[in-house]
XYZ file of C-alpha atoms in Angstrom:
310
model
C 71.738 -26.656 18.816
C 70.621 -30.009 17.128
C 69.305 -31.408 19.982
C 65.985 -30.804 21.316
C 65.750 -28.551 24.797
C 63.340 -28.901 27.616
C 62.917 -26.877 30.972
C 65.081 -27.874 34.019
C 62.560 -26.778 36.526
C 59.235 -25.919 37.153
C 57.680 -22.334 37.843
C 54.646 -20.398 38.610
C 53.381 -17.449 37.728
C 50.117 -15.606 38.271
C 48.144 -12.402 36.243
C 44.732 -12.239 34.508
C 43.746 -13.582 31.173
C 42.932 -10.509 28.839
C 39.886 -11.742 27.576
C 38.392 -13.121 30.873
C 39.264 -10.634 33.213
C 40.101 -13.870 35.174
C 43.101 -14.624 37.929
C 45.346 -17.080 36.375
C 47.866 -18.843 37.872
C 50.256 -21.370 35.474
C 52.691 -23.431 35.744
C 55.119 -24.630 33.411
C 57.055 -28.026 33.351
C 59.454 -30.316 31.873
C 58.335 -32.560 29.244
C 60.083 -35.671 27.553
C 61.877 -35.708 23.968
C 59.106 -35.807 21.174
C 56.408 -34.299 23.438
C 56.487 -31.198 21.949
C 54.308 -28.173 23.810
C 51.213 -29.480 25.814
C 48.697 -27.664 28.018
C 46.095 -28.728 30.774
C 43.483 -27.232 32.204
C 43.903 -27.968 36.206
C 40.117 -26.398 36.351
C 39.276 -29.074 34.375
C 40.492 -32.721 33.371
C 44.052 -32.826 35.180
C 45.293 -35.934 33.305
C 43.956 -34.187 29.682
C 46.784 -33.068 27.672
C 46.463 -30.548 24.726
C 49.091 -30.915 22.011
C 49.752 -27.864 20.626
C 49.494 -27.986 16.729
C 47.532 -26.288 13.973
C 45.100 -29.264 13.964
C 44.015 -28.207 17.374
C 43.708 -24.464 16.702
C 39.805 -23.985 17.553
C 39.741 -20.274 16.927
C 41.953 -16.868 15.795
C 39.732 -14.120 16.941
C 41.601 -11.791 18.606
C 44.241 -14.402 19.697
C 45.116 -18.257 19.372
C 42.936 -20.663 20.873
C 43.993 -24.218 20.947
C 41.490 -27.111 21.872
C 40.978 -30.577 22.259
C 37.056 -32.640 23.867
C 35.642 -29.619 23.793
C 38.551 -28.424 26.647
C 40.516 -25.127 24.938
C 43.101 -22.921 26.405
C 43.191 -19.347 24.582
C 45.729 -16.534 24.086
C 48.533 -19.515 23.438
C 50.568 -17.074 21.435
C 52.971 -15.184 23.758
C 54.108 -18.101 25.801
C 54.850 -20.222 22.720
C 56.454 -17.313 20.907
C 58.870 -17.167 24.014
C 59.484 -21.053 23.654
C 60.035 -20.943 19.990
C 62.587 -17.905 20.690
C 64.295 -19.701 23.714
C 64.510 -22.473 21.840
C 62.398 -24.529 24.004
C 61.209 -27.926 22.473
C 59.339 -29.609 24.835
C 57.529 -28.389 27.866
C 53.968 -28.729 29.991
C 51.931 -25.506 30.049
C 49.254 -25.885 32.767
C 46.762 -23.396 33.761
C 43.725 -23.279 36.181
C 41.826 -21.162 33.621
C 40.477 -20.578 29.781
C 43.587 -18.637 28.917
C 46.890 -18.098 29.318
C 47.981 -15.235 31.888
C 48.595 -11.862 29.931
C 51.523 -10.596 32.491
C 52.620 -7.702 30.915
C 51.301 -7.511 27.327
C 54.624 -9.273 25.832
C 56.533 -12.168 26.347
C 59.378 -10.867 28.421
C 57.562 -12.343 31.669
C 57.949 -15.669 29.578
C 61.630 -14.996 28.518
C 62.167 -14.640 32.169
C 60.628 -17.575 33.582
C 62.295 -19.530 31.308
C 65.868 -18.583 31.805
C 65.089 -18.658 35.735
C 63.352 -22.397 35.208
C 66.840 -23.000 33.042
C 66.808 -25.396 30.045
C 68.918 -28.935 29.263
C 69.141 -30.862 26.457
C 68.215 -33.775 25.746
C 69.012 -36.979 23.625
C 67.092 -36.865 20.747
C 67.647 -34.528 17.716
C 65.236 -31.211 16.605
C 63.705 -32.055 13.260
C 63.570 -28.922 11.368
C 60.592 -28.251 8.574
C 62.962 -26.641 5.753
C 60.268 -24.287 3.521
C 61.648 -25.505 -0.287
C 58.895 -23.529 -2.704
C 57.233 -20.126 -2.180
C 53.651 -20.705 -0.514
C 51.766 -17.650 -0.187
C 48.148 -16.585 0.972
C 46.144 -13.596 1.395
C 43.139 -11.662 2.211
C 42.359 -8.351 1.217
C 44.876 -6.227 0.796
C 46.689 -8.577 3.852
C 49.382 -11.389 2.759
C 51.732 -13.964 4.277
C 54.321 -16.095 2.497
C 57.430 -18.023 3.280
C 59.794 -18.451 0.775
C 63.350 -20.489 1.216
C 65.941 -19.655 3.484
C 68.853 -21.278 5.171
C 67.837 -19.566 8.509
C 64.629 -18.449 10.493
C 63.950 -15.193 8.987
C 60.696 -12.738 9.304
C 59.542 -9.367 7.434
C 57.059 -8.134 8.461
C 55.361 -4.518 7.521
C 52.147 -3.233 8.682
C 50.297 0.010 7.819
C 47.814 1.989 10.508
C 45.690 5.054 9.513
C 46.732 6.631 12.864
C 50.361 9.476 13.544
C 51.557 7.077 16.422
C 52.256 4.563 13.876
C 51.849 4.642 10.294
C 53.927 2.456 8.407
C 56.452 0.182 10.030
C 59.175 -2.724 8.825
C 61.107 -4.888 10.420
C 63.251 -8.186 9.365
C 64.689 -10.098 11.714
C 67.020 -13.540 11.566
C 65.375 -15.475 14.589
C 68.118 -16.304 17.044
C 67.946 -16.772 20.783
C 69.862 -13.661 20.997
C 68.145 -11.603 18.332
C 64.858 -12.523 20.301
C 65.593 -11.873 23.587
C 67.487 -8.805 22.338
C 64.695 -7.624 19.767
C 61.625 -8.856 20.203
C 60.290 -10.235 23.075
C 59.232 -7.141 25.959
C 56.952 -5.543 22.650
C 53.715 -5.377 23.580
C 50.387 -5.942 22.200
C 48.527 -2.785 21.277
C 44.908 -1.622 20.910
C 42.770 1.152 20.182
C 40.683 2.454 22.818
C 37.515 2.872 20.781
C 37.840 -0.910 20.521
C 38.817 -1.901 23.645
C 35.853 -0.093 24.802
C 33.481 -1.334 22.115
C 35.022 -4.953 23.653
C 34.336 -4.753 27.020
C 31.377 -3.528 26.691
C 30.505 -6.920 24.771
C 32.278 -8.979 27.472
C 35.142 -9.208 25.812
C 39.305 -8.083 26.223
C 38.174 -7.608 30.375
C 41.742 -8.097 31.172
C 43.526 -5.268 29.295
C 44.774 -2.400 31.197
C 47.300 0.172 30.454
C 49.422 -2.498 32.386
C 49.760 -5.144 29.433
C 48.655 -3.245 26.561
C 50.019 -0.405 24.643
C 46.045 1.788 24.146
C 46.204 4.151 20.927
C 42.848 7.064 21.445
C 42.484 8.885 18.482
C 45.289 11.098 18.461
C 48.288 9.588 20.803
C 49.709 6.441 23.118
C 48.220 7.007 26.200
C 50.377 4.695 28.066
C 52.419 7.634 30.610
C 55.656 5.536 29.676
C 55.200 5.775 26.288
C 56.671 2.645 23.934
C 59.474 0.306 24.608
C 60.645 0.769 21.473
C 59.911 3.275 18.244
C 58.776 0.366 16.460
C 57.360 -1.497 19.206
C 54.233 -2.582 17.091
C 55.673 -4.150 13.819
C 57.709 -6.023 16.445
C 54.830 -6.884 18.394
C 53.338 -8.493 15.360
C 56.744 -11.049 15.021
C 56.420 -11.478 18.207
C 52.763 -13.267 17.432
C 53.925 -14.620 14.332
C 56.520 -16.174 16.001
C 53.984 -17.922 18.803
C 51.759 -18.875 15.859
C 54.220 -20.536 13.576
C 55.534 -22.559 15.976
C 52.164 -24.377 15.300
C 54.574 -26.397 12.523
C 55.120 -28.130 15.786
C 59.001 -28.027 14.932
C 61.557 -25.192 13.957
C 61.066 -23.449 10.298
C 64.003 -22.832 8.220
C 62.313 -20.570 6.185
C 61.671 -16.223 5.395
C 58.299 -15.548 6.204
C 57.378 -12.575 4.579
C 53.884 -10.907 5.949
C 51.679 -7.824 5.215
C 49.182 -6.351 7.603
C 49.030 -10.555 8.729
C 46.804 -11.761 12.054
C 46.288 -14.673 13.599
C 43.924 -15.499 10.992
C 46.283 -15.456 8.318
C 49.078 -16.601 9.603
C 47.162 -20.450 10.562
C 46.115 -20.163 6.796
C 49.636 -20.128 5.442
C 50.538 -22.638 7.858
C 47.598 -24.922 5.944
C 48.822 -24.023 2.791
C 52.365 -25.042 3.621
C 51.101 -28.358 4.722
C 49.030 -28.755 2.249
C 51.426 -28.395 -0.510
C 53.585 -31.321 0.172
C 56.047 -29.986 -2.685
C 56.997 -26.770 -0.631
C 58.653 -28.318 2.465
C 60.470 -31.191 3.356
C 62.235 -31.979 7.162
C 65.719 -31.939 8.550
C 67.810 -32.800 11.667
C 70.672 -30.320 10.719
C 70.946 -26.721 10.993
C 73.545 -26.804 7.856
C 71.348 -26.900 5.250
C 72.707 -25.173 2.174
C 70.815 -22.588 0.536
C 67.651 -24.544 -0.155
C 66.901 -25.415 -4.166
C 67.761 -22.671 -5.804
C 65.012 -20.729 -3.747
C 64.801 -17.405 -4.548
C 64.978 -18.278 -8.316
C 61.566 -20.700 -7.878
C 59.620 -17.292 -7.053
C 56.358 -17.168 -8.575
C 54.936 -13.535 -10.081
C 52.573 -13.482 -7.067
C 55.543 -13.760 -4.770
C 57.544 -11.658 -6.462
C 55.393 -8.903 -6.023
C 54.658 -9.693 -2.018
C 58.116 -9.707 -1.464
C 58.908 -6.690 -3.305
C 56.130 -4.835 -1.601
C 56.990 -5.754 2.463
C 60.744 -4.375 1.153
C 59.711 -1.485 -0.106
């Protein structure tokens, strides 16, 4: 597990991009030790590569856009959330289109292609980024924290004004198993006063009952009804997942998030980096119990914590 993986093979796959509306087709390949995650547009400049990072995250309405020249590739989130699961270090993500394909709503399509594709290891170790100090930021009544951990952990809570889902927790220790197990067929989910209000703006022209969970006022209208009972809160690790892999490495680390988004979750990522004191890096998955972590809590995180338990 200390060394970094990369894709055996290369596959193809082909849906529209839920913003566009547009036939995608992409293709994902191997990649050398140290490359990390890049994406090309083939519509585009073949031979420009986008590193995936959070210095290159152009935009986090409604999804993750990452971007490079003025050349962006949006709705990054599902595909690296499968990587980051999968434990995939390196790979090359390209696409003949603004976005990534949407497939089903969830990263299970992903999941699959990568297992299929098969993974091998390679000579160099994974550098971890251990979180050492709390960092926390919010908006609203919406948070997002990590605090120290000696593993990949996530709790995450969220709260809808609607009987089809209300208030739902999860926490999960981020495993390959726990995420193939747990996490990754949730789907993303919308309401369809929005979608509508959307489209009709030229906007989400992809989403269908097929990749997307639709609330109306009252019910799921999906005829298959949800995966899972709490198919949304999971849905919501799922993104977190894809956008804290943005770190560009592994995170030993809890992160602890209320009613989060895109948004949010790219602003704690700052913060982290920002705050030199609160991280450090590692090439060893034995790290003890990290600096006497939960002691170092803050009154702010305290209460964040507390709250996402409760």
């Amino acid at each position: 597990m200390n060394f970094q993986k990369t894709l055996k093979n290369e596959l193809t796959c082909q849906s529209v991009g839920l913003h566009t509306g547009r036939k995608i087709t992409m293709t994902i390949r191997p990649a050398a030790s140290d490359e990390g995650i890049l994406l090309v547009r083939r519509d585009k400049d073949r031979g420009h590569r986008i590193k995936v990072s959070l210095e290159n995250v152009t935009d986090t309405t409604l999804a993750t856009t990452i971007g490079t020249n003025g050349t962006a590739v949006s709705t990054v989130e599902h595909i690296l959330s499968a990587f980051s699961g999968m434990g995939v270090d390196n790979a090359i993500i390209e696409v003949d289109g603004p976005e990534i394909p949407i497939m089903d709503g969830s990263a299970l399509p992903f999941v699959e292609m990568v297992k299929k594709a098969g993974t091998c290891m390679q000579e160099k170790l994974r550098e971890y980024l251990v979180v050492t100090k709390p960092v926390h930021v919010s908006e609203g009544e919406s948070y997002a924290m990590f605090v120290p951990s000696a593993s990949f952990e996530i709790t995450y809570r969220i709260k809808f004004d609607h009987p089809s889902i209300g208030v739902q927790s999860y926490h999960l220790i981020v495993s390959d198993e726990s995420y193939e197990q747990e996490i990754c067929n949730s789907r993303t989910f919308g309401f369809l006063k929005d979608v509508e209000y959307l489209q009709a703006r030229g906007l989400a022209l992809g989403g269908s009952l097929k990749n997307a969970v639709i609330l109306d006022e009252t019910r799921i209208i999906n005829k298959e009804g949800l995966r899972a009972p709490d198919e949304f809160v999971k849905h919501k690790i799922l993104d977190a997942i894809g956008d804290l892999s943005l770190t560009g490495m592994p995170v030993m680390g809890h992160f602890v998030a209320y009613k989060s988004g895109h948004k949010l979750n790219s602003m704690l990522l700052k913060a982290l980096f920002e705050q030199k004191e609160s991280w450090t890096t590692a090439t060893a998955v034995n790290i003890q119990e990290p600096y006497e972590a939960l002691n170092a809590l803050d009154a702010p995180s305290y209460k964040m914590l507390n709250a996402v338990h409760a």
